[in-house]
mmCIF file of C-alpha atoms in Angstrom:
data_model
loop_
_atom_site.group_PDB
_atom_site.id
_atom_site.type_symbol
_atom_site.label_atom_id
_atom_site.label_comp_id
_atom_site.label_asym_id
_atom_site.label_seq_id
_atom_site.Cartn_x
_atom_site.Cartn_y
_atom_site.Cartn_z
ATOM 1 C CA UNK O 7 148.525 35.671 64.860
ATOM 2 C CA UNK O 8 152.006 36.092 63.435
ATOM 3 C CA UNK O 9 154.512 37.075 66.120
ATOM 4 C CA UNK O 10 157.171 38.623 63.874
ATOM 5 C CA UNK O 11 156.256 39.440 60.302
ATOM 6 C CA UNK O 12 158.367 40.727 57.432
ATOM 7 C CA UNK O 13 157.532 42.054 54.007
ATOM 8 C CA UNK O 14 158.294 41.258 51.313
ATOM 9 C CA UNK O 15 159.222 37.584 51.499
ATOM 10 C CA UNK O 16 161.091 37.736 48.202
ATOM 11 C CA UNK O 17 162.822 40.682 46.603
ATOM 12 C CA UNK O 18 164.545 40.531 43.219
ATOM 13 C CA UNK O 19 166.161 43.723 42.008
ATOM 14 C CA UNK O 20 169.020 45.077 39.939
ATOM 15 C CA UNK O 21 172.328 46.470 41.097
ATOM 16 C CA UNK O 22 172.192 50.114 42.001
ATOM 17 C CA UNK O 23 168.544 50.113 43.052
ATOM 18 C CA UNK O 24 167.235 51.098 46.483
ATOM 19 C CA UNK O 25 164.897 48.795 48.405
ATOM 20 C CA UNK O 26 163.241 48.508 51.804
ATOM 21 C CA UNK O 27 162.216 45.621 54.019
ATOM 22 C CA UNK O 28 159.625 46.054 56.743
ATOM 23 C CA UNK O 29 159.305 44.211 60.027
ATOM 24 C CA UNK O 30 156.646 44.215 62.722
ATOM 25 C CA UNK O 31 156.345 42.291 65.979
ATOM 26 C CA UNK O 32 153.246 41.918 68.128
ATOM 27 C CA UNK O 33 154.972 40.307 71.105
ATOM 28 C CA UNK O 34 155.412 43.485 73.079
ATOM 29 C CA UNK O 35 159.188 43.081 72.998
ATOM 30 C CA UNK O 36 161.497 46.049 73.563
ATOM 31 C CA UNK O 37 164.376 44.956 71.347
ATOM 32 C CA UNK O 38 164.478 44.243 67.632
ATOM 33 C CA UNK O 39 167.261 43.063 65.361
ATOM 34 C CA UNK O 40 168.270 42.697 61.746
ATOM 35 C CA UNK O 41 170.366 39.702 60.711
ATOM 36 C CA UNK O 42 171.926 38.717 57.404
ATOM 37 C CA UNK O 43 172.214 35.042 56.509
ATOM 38 C CA UNK O 44 174.510 34.324 53.601
ATOM 39 C CA UNK O 45 174.557 31.371 51.220
ATOM 40 C CA UNK O 46 176.635 29.358 53.694
ATOM 41 C CA UNK O 47 173.919 29.925 56.304
ATOM 42 C CA UNK O 48 176.146 32.103 58.460
ATOM 43 C CA UNK O 49 173.831 34.267 60.554
ATOM 44 C CA UNK O 50 175.295 37.638 61.446
ATOM 45 C CA UNK O 51 173.761 40.474 63.375
ATOM 46 C CA UNK O 52 173.603 43.813 61.581
ATOM 47 C CA UNK O 53 171.626 46.142 63.841
ATOM 48 C CA UNK O 54 169.748 46.156 67.100
ATOM 49 C CA UNK O 55 167.224 48.648 68.413
ATOM 50 C CA UNK O 56 165.824 48.991 71.900
ATOM 51 C CA UNK O 57 162.717 51.141 72.259
ATOM 52 C CA UNK O 58 163.543 52.971 69.007
ATOM 53 C CA UNK O 59 167.156 53.568 70.069
ATOM 54 C CA UNK O 60 169.987 52.094 68.000
ATOM 55 C CA UNK O 61 172.178 50.024 70.315
ATOM 56 C CA UNK O 62 174.164 47.838 67.915
ATOM 57 C CA UNK O 63 175.600 48.688 64.517
ATOM 58 C CA UNK O 64 177.940 45.914 63.468
ATOM 59 C CA UNK O 65 180.151 47.771 61.001
ATOM 60 C CA UNK O 66 177.548 47.506 58.309
ATOM 61 C CA UNK O 67 178.103 49.666 55.196
ATOM 62 C CA UNK O 68 176.236 52.930 55.485
ATOM 63 C CA UNK O 69 174.200 51.961 52.423
ATOM 64 C CA UNK O 70 172.132 50.080 55.008
ATOM 65 C CA UNK O 71 169.950 52.296 57.143
ATOM 66 C CA UNK O 72 167.585 50.919 59.759
ATOM 67 C CA UNK O 73 164.653 52.903 61.047
ATOM 68 C CA UNK O 74 162.435 52.205 64.019
ATOM 69 C CA UNK O 75 159.306 54.378 64.075
ATOM 70 C CA UNK O 76 158.135 52.662 67.273
ATOM 71 C CA UNK O 77 159.205 49.683 69.330
ATOM 72 C CA UNK O 78 157.000 47.290 67.348
ATOM 73 C CA UNK O 79 158.479 48.173 63.964
ATOM 74 C CA UNK O 80 161.958 48.022 62.498
ATOM 75 C CA UNK O 81 162.557 48.690 58.831
ATOM 76 C CA UNK O 82 165.689 48.293 56.741
ATOM 77 C CA UNK O 83 166.464 50.477 53.774
ATOM 78 C CA UNK O 84 169.277 49.563 51.429
ATOM 79 C CA UNK O 85 170.717 52.038 48.933
ATOM 80 C CA UNK O 86 172.734 51.286 45.810
ATOM 81 C CA UNK O 87 172.317 47.537 46.039
ATOM 82 C CA UNK O 88 175.327 45.363 45.204
ATOM 83 C CA UNK O 89 175.613 41.721 44.186
ATOM 84 C CA UNK O 90 177.101 40.890 47.586
ATOM 85 C CA UNK O 91 173.939 42.067 49.291
ATOM 86 C CA UNK O 92 172.135 38.986 48.025
ATOM 87 C CA UNK O 93 171.172 37.009 51.137
ATOM 88 C CA UNK O 94 168.277 36.240 53.420
ATOM 89 C CA UNK O 95 167.540 39.046 55.869
ATOM 90 C CA UNK O 96 165.861 38.150 59.126
ATOM 91 C CA UNK O 97 164.185 40.430 61.574
ATOM 92 C CA UNK O 98 163.982 39.261 65.191
ATOM 93 C CA UNK O 99 162.776 40.510 68.543
ATOM 94 C CA UNK O 100 163.387 39.762 72.201
ATOM 95 C CA UNK O 101 162.668 41.033 75.671
ATOM 96 C CA UNK O 102 165.154 43.243 77.415
ATOM 97 C CA UNK O 103 168.264 45.019 76.274
ATOM 98 C CA UNK O 104 171.363 44.046 78.184
ATOM 99 C CA UNK O 105 170.233 40.432 78.386
ATOM 100 C CA UNK O 106 171.563 39.939 74.872
ATOM 101 C CA UNK O 107 168.240 38.479 73.898
ATOM 102 C CA UNK O 108 169.114 34.837 74.424
ATOM 103 C CA UNK O 109 165.613 33.900 73.302
ATOM 104 C CA UNK O 110 164.873 35.683 70.072
ATOM 105 C CA UNK O 111 161.835 35.335 67.856
ATOM 106 C CA UNK O 112 162.597 35.485 64.163
ATOM 107 C CA UNK O 113 160.483 36.624 61.269
ATOM 108 C CA UNK O 114 160.115 34.417 58.183
ATOM 109 C CA UNK O 115 162.962 36.164 56.369
ATOM 110 C CA UNK O 116 163.262 38.185 53.178
ATOM 111 C CA UNK O 117 165.238 36.568 50.382
ATOM 112 C CA UNK O 118 166.974 39.373 48.509
ATOM 113 C CA UNK O 119 168.459 38.629 45.113
ATOM 114 C CA UNK O 120 170.475 41.324 43.383
ATOM 115 C CA UNK O 121 171.126 40.799 39.672
ATOM 116 C CA UNK X 6 186.042 39.027 69.512
ATOM 117 C CA UNK X 7 184.024 35.869 69.506
ATOM 118 C CA UNK X 8 184.285 32.610 67.594
ATOM 119 C CA UNK X 9 182.229 29.454 67.784
ATOM 120 C CA UNK X 10 182.943 26.050 66.286
ATOM 121 C CA UNK X 11 180.432 23.368 65.415
ATOM 122 C CA UNK X 12 180.663 20.306 63.175
ATOM 123 C CA UNK X 13 179.362 21.142 59.728
ATOM 124 C CA UNK X 14 177.239 18.031 59.361
ATOM 125 C CA UNK X 15 175.976 15.115 61.427
ATOM 126 C CA UNK X 16 173.991 12.120 60.212
ATOM 127 C CA UNK X 17 171.861 9.710 62.231
ATOM 128 C CA UNK X 18 168.923 7.327 61.872
ATOM 129 C CA UNK X 19 165.428 7.654 63.242
ATOM 130 C CA UNK X 20 165.141 6.736 66.882
ATOM 131 C CA UNK X 21 168.820 7.326 67.567
ATOM 132 C CA UNK X 22 170.489 9.873 69.852
ATOM 133 C CA UNK X 23 172.791 12.536 68.459
ATOM 134 C CA UNK X 24 175.010 15.128 70.127
ATOM 135 C CA UNK X 25 176.002 18.392 68.465
ATOM 136 C CA UNK X 26 179.027 20.038 70.045
ATOM 137 C CA UNK X 27 179.884 23.698 70.255
ATOM 138 C CA UNK X 28 183.133 25.227 71.464
ATOM 139 C CA UNK X 29 183.519 28.945 71.815
ATOM 140 C CA UNK X 30 186.036 31.669 72.440
ATOM 141 C CA UNK X 31 184.625 34.934 73.617
ATOM 142 C CA UNK X 32 185.575 38.097 75.431
ATOM 143 C CA UNK X 33 182.228 38.313 77.187
ATOM 144 C CA UNK X 34 179.951 35.392 77.995
ATOM 145 C CA UNK X 35 176.548 35.301 79.641
ATOM 146 C CA UNK X 36 175.242 32.000 78.294
ATOM 147 C CA UNK X 37 174.748 29.674 75.338
ATOM 148 C CA UNK X 38 171.586 29.397 73.273
ATOM 149 C CA UNK X 39 170.576 26.814 70.691
ATOM 150 C CA UNK X 40 168.409 27.397 67.640
ATOM 151 C CA UNK X 41 166.910 25.123 65.011
ATOM 152 C CA UNK X 42 166.406 26.170 61.405
ATOM 153 C CA UNK X 43 164.672 24.094 58.752
ATOM 154 C CA UNK X 44 165.536 24.714 55.116
ATOM 155 C CA UNK X 45 163.720 27.812 53.929
ATOM 156 C CA UNK X 46 162.545 28.603 57.445
ATOM 157 C CA UNK X 47 163.437 30.930 60.266
ATOM 158 C CA UNK X 48 165.636 30.082 63.254
ATOM 159 C CA UNK X 49 163.581 28.998 66.265
ATOM 160 C CA UNK X 50 164.763 29.001 69.858
ATOM 161 C CA UNK X 51 165.361 25.605 71.461
ATOM 162 C CA UNK X 52 167.262 25.999 74.670
ATOM 163 C CA UNK X 53 169.477 28.208 76.825
ATOM 164 C CA UNK X 54 172.163 27.558 79.428
ATOM 165 C CA UNK X 55 173.466 30.306 81.650
ATOM 166 C CA UNK X 56 175.002 27.991 84.235
ATOM 167 C CA UNK X 57 176.970 24.771 84.028
ATOM 168 C CA UNK X 58 174.949 21.621 83.690
ATOM 169 C CA UNK X 59 172.165 20.043 81.724
ATOM 170 C CA UNK X 60 168.853 21.634 80.732
ATOM 171 C CA UNK X 61 166.164 19.262 79.490
ATOM 172 C CA UNK X 62 163.230 20.212 77.285
ATOM 173 C CA UNK X 63 161.365 17.163 76.053
ATOM 174 C CA UNK X 64 163.500 15.205 73.597
ATOM 175 C CA UNK X 65 166.112 17.950 73.522
ATOM 176 C CA UNK X 66 168.715 18.656 76.187
ATOM 177 C CA UNK X 67 171.514 21.198 76.274
ATOM 178 C CA UNK X 68 174.685 21.144 78.325
ATOM 179 C CA UNK X 69 177.188 23.819 79.234
ATOM 180 C CA UNK X 70 180.644 23.767 80.785
ATOM 181 C CA UNK X 71 181.840 27.329 81.237
ATOM 182 C CA UNK X 72 185.287 26.250 82.409
ATOM 183 C CA UNK X 73 185.794 24.293 79.177
ATOM 184 C CA UNK X 74 184.054 26.877 76.935
ATOM 185 C CA UNK X 75 182.006 24.005 75.620
ATOM 186 C CA UNK X 76 178.418 23.053 75.198
ATOM 187 C CA UNK X 77 176.328 20.521 73.368
ATOM 188 C CA UNK X 78 172.808 19.888 72.204
ATOM 189 C CA UNK X 79 171.507 16.356 72.681
ATOM 190 C CA UNK X 80 168.607 15.153 70.573
ATOM 191 C CA UNK X 81 166.944 11.901 71.603
ATOM 192 C CA UNK X 82 164.468 9.642 69.806
ATOM 193 C CA UNK X 83 165.302 11.296 66.534
ATOM 194 C CA UNK X 84 162.494 11.892 64.084
ATOM 195 C CA UNK X 85 162.636 12.738 60.400
ATOM 196 C CA UNK X 86 161.346 16.212 61.203
ATOM 197 C CA UNK X 87 164.507 16.859 63.234
ATOM 198 C CA UNK X 88 166.456 17.130 59.969
ATOM 199 C CA UNK X 89 167.504 20.776 60.070
ATOM 200 C CA UNK X 90 170.417 23.055 60.860
ATOM 201 C CA UNK X 91 171.270 23.667 64.491
ATOM 202 C CA UNK X 92 173.080 26.766 65.684
ATOM 203 C CA UNK X 93 174.731 27.487 68.978
ATOM 204 C CA UNK X 94 174.880 31.145 69.898
ATOM 205 C CA UNK X 95 176.890 32.922 72.554
ATOM 206 C CA UNK X 96 174.957 35.459 74.540
ATOM 207 C CA UNK X 97 177.181 38.475 74.960
ATOM 208 C CA UNK X 98 176.399 41.986 76.073
ATOM 209 C CA UNK X 99 173.351 43.136 74.097
ATOM 210 C CA UNK X 100 173.642 40.534 71.345
ATOM 211 C CA UNK X 101 173.869 36.919 70.257
ATOM 212 C CA UNK X 102 176.776 35.677 68.182
ATOM 213 C CA UNK X 103 175.852 32.601 66.171
ATOM 214 C CA UNK X 104 178.005 29.640 65.286
ATOM 215 C CA UNK X 105 178.356 28.374 61.747
ATOM 216 C CA UNK X 106 175.627 25.779 62.208
ATOM 217 C CA UNK X 107 175.447 21.984 62.059
ATOM 218 C CA UNK X 108 173.320 20.321 59.441
ATOM 219 C CA UNK X 109 171.604 17.246 60.889
ATOM 220 C CA UNK X 110 170.394 14.633 58.438
ATOM 221 C CA UNK X 111 168.050 11.988 59.847
ATOM 222 C CA UNK X 112 167.479 8.921 57.706
ATOM 223 C CA UNK X 113 164.811 6.195 58.051
#
């Protein structure tokens, strides 16, 4: 059983398009995250949700809109894609909220390439 | 704000011991986590220190000194499969802030 799953694994699209990435966790965790990992492997948090409530929004452009229909799912929609959005996007989950999620479980990642 | 520093790359041979250092500056600190990431893979949790001292998990150990804002990951009996990137991450309020990562290359 996959703990944290993401779809799609690869996404190639043109500038200006809109795309979505889906994430699901079956660990029963309360908190989910979206991270962006750039070409230099720098891993930066974008958003965090706890029980469907947005708790972290790290000054991400508003072209990025997360949605959490329930605590097991966190999706990421990106409008008007730009070249700089090319990266690997990871979904993660952890127990708790204020704990900062020191032990996070990551999905396999979605490699987004914008041409 | 928060900043973390790690060496960009470390090389070692199989069977050796290697230490990956992490220094941090942060406005809020609850602990230090370590993650491993193989090329093309996802980060996986290795270890966590909330208090000063050494935590041992099999071949891997992690150390924290809060007074020095410093920690390290110690990998013993290195194996080829340990070739990966290793990230320290500061646990702040409601989030982890990751370091820039250290690429470990293990040679035969």
